[in-house]
Amino acid sequence: MKMKKIALLFSMLAVLGALTACSNGITEVSFEYDETDIVYNTVFQANQIDNIDEAYRAYLKDQVDESPMAEILLTGVSNFDSAREECGEFVGYRSKDGSVLKYDVSTITSAQTEDAYKAAKEELDNFIANVDFDIEEDKNGFVTVNVQAVYENRDAEYSFVYEENPEAAYALELTGQNTNPYKIKEITVTPDYSMKEIMGKAAANTLMGMGTVFIVLIFISFIIGQFGNIDKLVNKSVNKDNKKEATSSETLSKSTDISAPVSAENSVDDKELIAVITAAVVAANVANGGSDKLIVRSIRKARR
């Protein structure tokens, strides 16, 4: 009975392991490749990109919107340009024993005779056998070829990522010509910095970040410190406006006081005028045989 339980436990563990393996999301590489061919293709493409002329640059820029491959190649060209700025001029490739290998990719492409081709192929095989490279297959089915390049100032790593070329089967069927079963998906160039350089860059970035933070904090502190002065300026401006309003009110009051006697004087003149007019009217009325008992209560302008 105990043995059956142990056997059942192992069976369950085996099933669980199988299910885990089936659900890890790993995708096998769907195309076949030869190490020599794919490394040579990497070196060849690197040579083409590193020596690209302005006419082909312009052509790639014109084709970016229509061809994804043009965008990939342009990115690779930019990465190679940056590597040249950081590392200096290209020298060769790093061998597995640490020495520098130089290889001319045009040797095999320009071979005109069978003997020349065999000699070029032998040189290529010797180069591939000694150059420092590694090939990685990731879980997404991509193949990455890493080659160590040597520059004047420091080494750099070329990384070419390849994916399946769906047009290879159609090309073989339509034209009968064999094409690479893979195509470039990504091109990167990574300069090989020493630990001292890495730490120096990290320290510089840290100082720059901290310096920026301190400058911003100092600026904020300065703004906060000016709040008191701003408040004084605002109060000063308000007091100045209040003084102007008070001065205007005083001037208006004085003007009113001065005009008051003038109004009284005008009132007196009006009464004298009424008395004179009344006397004249009474005199005229008596002269015409009328009565002298005449009272003028108001004078107003006659309408004509």
mmCIF file of N, CA, C and O in Angstrom, residues 229-299:
data_model
loop_
_atom_site.group_PDB
_atom_site.id
_atom_site.type_symbol
_atom_site.label_atom_id
_atom_site.label_comp_id
_atom_site.label_asym_id
_atom_site.label_seq_id
_atom_site.Cartn_x
_atom_site.Cartn_y
_atom_site.Cartn_z
ATOM 1 N N ASN A 229 9.446 89.854 0.941
ATOM 2 C CA ASN A 229 9.656 91.079 0.172
ATOM 3 C C ASN A 229 8.489 91.352 -0.772
ATOM 4 O O ASN A 229 8.093 92.513 -0.976
ATOM 5 N N ILE A 230 7.954 90.276 -1.340
ATOM 6 C CA ILE A 230 6.800 90.447 -2.231
ATOM 7 C C ILE A 230 5.613 91.004 -1.454
ATOM 8 O O ILE A 230 4.893 91.902 -1.927
ATOM 9 N N ASP A 231 5.429 90.499 -0.226
ATOM 10 C CA ASP A 231 4.330 90.987 0.610
ATOM 11 C C ASP A 231 4.523 92.473 0.943
ATOM 12 O O ASP A 231 3.569 93.262 0.932
ATOM 13 N N LYS A 232 5.771 92.884 1.234
ATOM 14 C CA LYS A 232 6.049 94.288 1.526
ATOM 15 C C LYS A 232 5.768 95.172 0.313
ATOM 16 O O LYS A 232 5.186 96.255 0.432
ATOM 17 N N LEU A 233 6.158 94.697 -0.850
ATOM 18 C CA LEU A 233 5.904 95.471 -2.067
ATOM 19 C C LEU A 233 4.415 95.631 -2.320
ATOM 20 O O LEU A 233 3.944 96.707 -2.703
ATOM 21 N N VAL A 234 3.660 94.547 -2.070
ATOM 22 C CA VAL A 234 2.208 94.609 -2.275
ATOM 23 C C VAL A 234 1.579 95.592 -1.300
ATOM 24 O O VAL A 234 0.744 96.429 -1.670
ATOM 25 N N ASN A 235 1.986 95.525 -0.013
ATOM 26 C CA ASN A 235 1.433 96.444 0.990
ATOM 27 C C ASN A 235 1.803 97.890 0.682
ATOM 28 O O ASN A 235 0.994 98.811 0.862
ATOM 29 N N LYS A 236 3.037 98.103 0.226
ATOM 30 C CA LYS A 236 3.473 99.444 -0.126
ATOM 31 C C LYS A 236 2.637 100.006 -1.260
ATOM 32 O O LYS A 236 2.222 101.176 -1.242
ATOM 33 N N SER A 237 2.365 99.159 -2.249
ATOM 34 C CA SER A 237 1.550 99.601 -3.372
ATOM 35 C C SER A 237 0.129 99.923 -2.934
ATOM 36 O O SER A 237 -0.461 100.922 -3.350
ATOM 37 N N VAL A 238 -0.435 99.084 -2.034
ATOM 38 C CA VAL A 238 -1.798 99.322 -1.537
ATOM 39 C C VAL A 238 -1.849 100.619 -0.731
ATOM 40 O O VAL A 238 -2.770 101.433 -0.880
ATOM 41 N N ASN A 239 -0.847 100.856 0.129
ATOM 42 C CA ASN A 239 -0.812 102.085 0.936
ATOM 43 C C ASN A 239 -0.695 103.325 0.048
ATOM 44 O O ASN A 239 -1.307 104.359 0.317
ATOM 45 N N LYS A 240 0.094 103.184 -1.012
ATOM 46 C CA LYS A 240 0.257 104.297 -1.936
ATOM 47 C C LYS A 240 -1.064 104.636 -2.607
ATOM 48 O O LYS A 240 -1.437 105.815 -2.739
ATOM 49 N N ASP A 241 -1.805 103.593 -3.021
ATOM 50 C CA ASP A 241 -3.114 103.826 -3.634
ATOM 51 C C ASP A 241 -4.079 104.458 -2.634
ATOM 52 O O ASP A 241 -4.873 105.341 -2.992
ATOM 53 N N ASN A 242 -4.029 104.013 -1.367
ATOM 54 C CA ASN A 242 -4.916 104.585 -0.336
ATOM 55 C C ASN A 242 -4.610 106.065 -0.100
ATOM 56 O O ASN A 242 -5.512 106.891 0.080
ATOM 57 N N LYS A 243 -3.300 106.402 -0.098
ATOM 58 C CA LYS A 243 -2.921 107.794 0.075
ATOM 59 C C LYS A 243 -3.431 108.648 -1.075
ATOM 60 O O LYS A 243 -3.898 109.777 -0.887
ATOM 61 N N LYS A 244 -3.340 108.100 -2.288
ATOM 62 C CA LYS A 244 -3.841 108.844 -3.445
ATOM 63 C C LYS A 244 -5.342 109.086 -3.322
ATOM 64 O O LYS A 244 -5.848 110.176 -3.612
ATOM 65 N N GLU A 245 -6.085 108.059 -2.888
ATOM 66 C CA GLU A 245 -7.525 108.213 -2.727
ATOM 67 C C GLU A 245 -7.848 109.234 -1.636
ATOM 68 O O GLU A 245 -8.765 110.063 -1.784
ATOM 69 N N ALA A 246 -7.097 109.221 -0.514
ATOM 70 C CA ALA A 246 -7.333 110.189 0.570
ATOM 71 C C ALA A 246 -7.053 111.610 0.094
ATOM 72 O O ALA A 246 -7.805 112.552 0.393
ATOM 73 N N THR A 247 -5.963 111.790 -0.660
ATOM 74 C CA THR A 247 -5.627 113.116 -1.194
ATOM 75 C C THR A 247 -6.724 113.626 -2.120
ATOM 76 O O THR A 247 -7.121 114.792 -2.079
ATOM 77 N N SER A 248 -7.241 112.733 -2.952
ATOM 78 C CA SER A 248 -8.313 113.118 -3.868
ATOM 79 C C SER A 248 -9.556 113.523 -3.112
ATOM 80 O O SER A 248 -10.238 114.494 -3.462
ATOM 81 N N SER A 249 -9.880 112.787 -2.036
ATOM 82 C CA SER A 249 -11.066 113.110 -1.221
ATOM 83 C C SER A 249 -10.916 114.474 -0.563
ATOM 84 O O SER A 249 -11.856 115.279 -0.522
ATOM 85 N N GLU A 250 -9.705 114.781 -0.029
ATOM 86 C CA GLU A 250 -9.466 116.071 0.612
ATOM 87 C C GLU A 250 -9.598 117.206 -0.396
ATOM 88 O O GLU A 250 -10.183 118.265 -0.112
ATOM 89 N N THR A 251 -9.053 117.016 -1.571
ATOM 90 C CA THR A 251 -9.145 118.052 -2.602
ATOM 91 C C THR A 251 -10.592 118.317 -2.978
ATOM 92 O O THR A 251 -11.027 119.472 -3.152
ATOM 93 N N LEU A 252 -11.376 117.218 -3.094
ATOM 94 C CA LEU A 252 -12.795 117.367 -3.436
ATOM 95 C C LEU A 252 -13.551 118.096 -2.340
ATOM 96 O O LEU A 252 -14.408 118.954 -2.603
ATOM 97 N N SER A 253 -13.227 117.827 -1.063
ATOM 98 C CA SER A 253 -13.900 118.488 0.058
ATOM 99 C C SER A 253 -13.593 119.973 0.063
ATOM 100 O O SER A 253 -14.478 120.816 0.283
ATOM 101 N N LYS A 254 -12.336 120.360 -0.168
ATOM 102 C CA LYS A 254 -11.955 121.759 -0.213
ATOM 103 C C LYS A 254 -12.669 122.490 -1.337
ATOM 104 O O LYS A 254 -13.121 123.620 -1.190
ATOM 105 N N SER A 255 -12.782 121.802 -2.462
ATOM 106 C CA SER A 255 -13.483 122.410 -3.596
ATOM 107 C C SER A 255 -14.928 122.681 -3.254
ATOM 108 O O SER A 255 -15.504 123.717 -3.589
ATOM 109 N N THR A 256 -15.557 121.788 -2.534
ATOM 110 C CA THR A 256 -16.954 121.942 -2.128
ATOM 111 C C THR A 256 -17.115 123.089 -1.156
ATOM 112 O O THR A 256 -18.037 123.898 -1.246
ATOM 113 N N ASP A 257 -16.169 123.230 -0.195
ATOM 114 C CA ASP A 257 -16.245 124.302 0.794
ATOM 115 C C ASP A 257 -16.085 125.662 0.141
ATOM 116 O O ASP A 257 -16.730 126.640 0.526
ATOM 117 N N ILE A 258 -15.221 125.758 -0.847
ATOM 118 C CA ILE A 258 -14.987 127.042 -1.522
ATOM 119 C C ILE A 258 -16.194 127.458 -2.339
ATOM 120 O O ILE A 258 -16.575 128.620 -2.408
ATOM 121 N N SER A 259 -16.870 126.507 -2.939
ATOM 122 C CA SER A 259 -18.006 126.824 -3.810
ATOM 123 C C SER A 259 -19.254 127.191 -3.028
ATOM 124 O O SER A 259 -20.175 127.779 -3.556
ATOM 125 N N ALA A 260 -19.311 126.833 -1.745
ATOM 126 C CA ALA A 260 -20.510 127.111 -0.939
ATOM 127 C C ALA A 260 -20.768 128.595 -0.809
ATOM 128 O O ALA A 260 -21.883 129.069 -1.053
ATOM 129 N N PRO A 261 -19.822 129.468 -0.409
ATOM 130 C CA PRO A 261 -20.067 130.907 -0.316
ATOM 131 C C PRO A 261 -20.463 131.509 -1.639
ATOM 132 O O PRO A 261 -21.286 132.412 -1.696
ATOM 133 N N VAL A 262 -19.898 131.005 -2.689
ATOM 134 C CA VAL A 262 -20.257 131.514 -4.016
ATOM 135 C C VAL A 262 -21.725 131.294 -4.283
ATOM 136 O O VAL A 262 -22.444 132.149 -4.797
ATOM 137 N N SER A 263 -22.232 130.075 -3.868
ATOM 138 C CA SER A 263 -23.647 129.773 -4.061
ATOM 139 C C SER A 263 -24.509 130.707 -3.241
ATOM 140 O O SER A 263 -25.550 131.194 -3.687
ATOM 141 N N ALA A 264 -24.071 131.028 -1.984
ATOM 142 C CA ALA A 264 -24.836 131.946 -1.130
ATOM 143 C C ALA A 264 -24.858 133.341 -1.737
ATOM 144 O O ALA A 264 -25.882 134.045 -1.730
ATOM 145 N N GLU A 265 -23.707 133.775 -2.243
ATOM 146 C CA GLU A 265 -23.625 135.083 -2.862
ATOM 147 C C GLU A 265 -24.555 135.180 -4.066
ATOM 148 O O GLU A 265 -25.227 136.193 -4.289
ATOM 149 N N ASN A 266 -24.569 134.084 -4.860
ATOM 150 C CA ASN A 266 -25.473 134.060 -6.006
ATOM 151 C C ASN A 266 -26.926 134.162 -5.577
ATOM 152 O O ASN A 266 -27.757 134.802 -6.228
ATOM 153 N N SER A 267 -27.256 133.531 -4.432
ATOM 154 C CA SER A 267 -28.625 133.581 -3.908
ATOM 155 C C SER A 267 -29.010 135.004 -3.513
ATOM 156 O O SER A 267 -30.113 135.484 -3.776
ATOM 157 N N VAL A 268 -28.056 135.738 -2.893
ATOM 158 C CA VAL A 268 -28.307 137.132 -2.491
ATOM 159 C C VAL A 268 -28.543 138.013 -3.714
ATOM 160 O O VAL A 268 -29.442 138.857 -3.774
ATOM 161 N N ASP A 269 -27.715 137.844 -4.717
ATOM 162 C CA ASP A 269 -27.864 138.623 -5.948
ATOM 163 C C ASP A 269 -29.221 138.403 -6.582
ATOM 164 O O ASP A 269 -29.844 139.335 -7.116
ATOM 165 N N ASP A 270 -29.700 137.168 -6.531
ATOM 166 C CA ASP A 270 -31.017 136.855 -7.113
ATOM 167 C C ASP A 270 -32.127 137.604 -6.386
ATOM 168 O O ASP A 270 -33.068 138.137 -7.004
ATOM 169 N N LYS A 271 -32.056 137.689 -5.065
ATOM 170 C CA LYS A 271 -33.092 138.394 -4.289
ATOM 171 C C LYS A 271 -33.097 139.893 -4.609
ATOM 172 O O LYS A 271 -34.148 140.525 -4.742
ATOM 173 N N GLU A 272 -31.879 140.472 -4.721
ATOM 174 C CA GLU A 272 -31.816 141.887 -5.073
ATOM 175 C C GLU A 272 -32.408 142.142 -6.447
ATOM 176 O O GLU A 272 -33.105 143.148 -6.691
ATOM 177 N N LEU A 273 -32.130 141.205 -7.380
ATOM 178 C CA LEU A 273 -32.676 141.340 -8.724
ATOM 179 C C LEU A 273 -34.194 141.288 -8.701
ATOM 180 O O LEU A 273 -34.874 142.086 -9.388
ATOM 181 N N ILE A 274 -34.746 140.384 -7.875
ATOM 182 C CA ILE A 274 -36.217 140.269 -7.773
ATOM 183 C C ILE A 274 -36.806 141.571 -7.215
ATOM 184 O O ILE A 274 -37.832 142.089 -7.667
ATOM 185 N N ALA A 275 -36.127 142.165 -6.197
ATOM 186 C CA ALA A 275 -36.631 143.417 -5.595
ATOM 187 C C ALA A 275 -36.638 144.566 -6.604
ATOM 188 O O ALA A 275 -37.594 145.359 -6.692
ATOM 189 N N VAL A 276 -35.577 144.658 -7.385
ATOM 190 C CA VAL A 276 -35.491 145.716 -8.389
ATOM 191 C C VAL A 276 -36.581 145.558 -9.424
ATOM 192 O O VAL A 276 -37.267 146.533 -9.821
ATOM 193 N N ILE A 277 -36.746 144.295 -9.890
ATOM 194 C CA ILE A 277 -37.767 144.047 -10.913
ATOM 195 C C ILE A 277 -39.163 144.346 -10.349
ATOM 196 O O ILE A 277 -40.028 144.960 -11.003
ATOM 197 N N THR A 278 -39.395 143.978 -9.107
ATOM 198 C CA THR A 278 -40.708 144.220 -8.484
ATOM 199 C C THR A 278 -40.996 145.719 -8.379
ATOM 200 O O THR A 278 -42.102 146.204 -8.669
ATOM 201 N N ALA A 279 -39.981 146.506 -7.955
ATOM 202 C CA ALA A 279 -40.168 147.962 -7.845
ATOM 203 C C ALA A 279 -40.491 148.581 -9.187
ATOM 204 O O ALA A 279 -41.330 149.488 -9.316
ATOM 205 N N ALA A 280 -39.793 148.082 -10.237
ATOM 206 C CA ALA A 280 -40.034 148.628 -11.575
ATOM 207 C C ALA A 280 -41.457 148.330 -12.039
ATOM 208 O O ALA A 280 -42.143 149.169 -12.635
ATOM 209 N N VAL A 281 -41.878 147.082 -11.789
ATOM 210 C CA VAL A 281 -43.223 146.693 -12.205
ATOM 211 C C VAL A 281 -44.283 147.519 -11.459
ATOM 212 O O VAL A 281 -45.299 147.983 -12.013
ATOM 213 N N VAL A 282 -44.094 147.772 -10.125
ATOM 214 C CA VAL A 282 -45.084 148.544 -9.328
ATOM 215 C C VAL A 282 -45.147 149.980 -9.827
ATOM 216 O O VAL A 282 -46.230 150.592 -9.958
ATOM 217 N N ALA A 283 -43.970 150.552 -10.122
ATOM 218 C CA ALA A 283 -43.938 151.924 -10.620
ATOM 219 C C ALA A 283 -44.672 152.051 -11.936
ATOM 220 O O ALA A 283 -45.432 153.001 -12.190
ATOM 221 N N ALA A 284 -44.445 151.075 -12.796
ATOM 222 C CA ALA A 284 -45.123 151.106 -14.092
ATOM 223 C C ALA A 284 -46.615 150.925 -13.930
ATOM 224 O O ALA A 284 -47.423 151.566 -14.624
ATOM 225 N N ASN A 285 -47.017 150.124 -12.983
ATOM 226 C CA ASN A 285 -48.439 149.837 -12.759
ATOM 227 C C ASN A 285 -49.123 151.079 -12.198
ATOM 228 O O ASN A 285 -50.254 151.444 -12.569
ATOM 229 N N VAL A 286 -48.481 151.826 -11.245
ATOM 230 C CA VAL A 286 -49.055 153.050 -10.655
ATOM 231 C C VAL A 286 -49.168 154.124 -11.718
ATOM 232 O O VAL A 286 -50.145 154.900 -11.799
ATOM 233 N N ALA A 287 -48.132 154.217 -12.577
ATOM 234 C CA ALA A 287 -48.160 155.219 -13.632
ATOM 235 C C ALA A 287 -49.325 154.999 -14.584
ATOM 236 O O ALA A 287 -49.857 155.942 -15.169
ATOM 237 N N ASN A 288 -49.750 153.816 -14.719
ATOM 238 C CA ASN A 288 -50.870 153.483 -15.613
ATOM 239 C C ASN A 288 -52.188 153.485 -14.871
ATOM 240 O O ASN A 288 -53.207 152.992 -15.389
ATOM 241 N N GLY A 289 -52.195 154.014 -13.652
ATOM 242 C CA GLY A 289 -53.429 154.114 -12.891
ATOM 243 C C GLY A 289 -53.755 152.873 -12.091
ATOM 244 O O GLY A 289 -54.859 152.733 -11.582
ATOM 245 N N GLY A 290 -52.832 152.048 -11.958
ATOM 246 C CA GLY A 290 -53.063 150.809 -11.213
ATOM 247 C C GLY A 290 -52.721 150.966 -9.740
ATOM 248 O O GLY A 290 -52.340 152.033 -9.278
ATOM 249 N N SER A 291 -52.800 149.853 -9.010
ATOM 250 C CA SER A 291 -52.514 149.838 -7.586
ATOM 251 C C SER A 291 -51.037 149.564 -7.375
ATOM 252 O O SER A 291 -50.362 148.937 -8.202
ATOM 253 N N ASP A 292 -50.527 150.036 -6.215
ATOM 254 C CA ASP A 292 -49.137 149.780 -5.875
ATOM 255 C C ASP A 292 -48.961 148.545 -5.013
ATOM 256 O O ASP A 292 -47.867 148.269 -4.528
ATOM 257 N N LYS A 293 -50.063 147.880 -4.773
ATOM 258 C CA LYS A 293 -49.981 146.665 -3.949
ATOM 259 C C LYS A 293 -49.758 145.461 -4.856
ATOM 260 O O LYS A 293 -50.682 144.774 -5.256
ATOM 261 N N LEU A 294 -48.504 145.240 -5.197
ATOM 262 C CA LEU A 294 -48.122 144.137 -6.090
ATOM 263 C C LEU A 294 -47.019 143.309 -5.442
ATOM 264 O O LEU A 294 -46.033 143.867 -4.951
ATOM 265 N N ILE A 295 -47.203 142.056 -5.413
ATOM 266 C CA ILE A 295 -46.218 141.146 -4.801
ATOM 267 C C ILE A 295 -45.705 140.180 -5.875
ATOM 268 O O ILE A 295 -46.482 139.493 -6.513
ATOM 269 N N VAL A 296 -44.400 140.124 -6.067
ATOM 270 C CA VAL A 296 -43.773 139.174 -7.016
ATOM 271 C C VAL A 296 -43.261 137.978 -6.227
ATOM 272 O O VAL A 296 -42.385 138.122 -5.367
ATOM 273 N N ARG A 297 -43.811 136.884 -6.480
ATOM 274 C CA ARG A 297 -43.402 135.680 -5.751
ATOM 275 C C ARG A 297 -42.351 134.857 -6.509
ATOM 276 O O ARG A 297 -41.564 134.158 -5.881
ATOM 277 N N SER A 298 -42.361 134.906 -7.813
ATOM 278 C CA SER A 298 -41.365 134.128 -8.578
ATOM 279 C C SER A 298 -41.160 134.752 -9.930
ATOM 280 O O SER A 298 -42.047 135.471 -10.430
ATOM 281 N N ILE A 299 -40.005 134.495 -10.480
ATOM 282 C CA ILE A 299 -39.668 134.992 -11.819
ATOM 283 C C ILE A 299 -39.242 133.800 -12.650
ATOM 284 O O ILE A 299 -38.417 132.997 -12.231
#
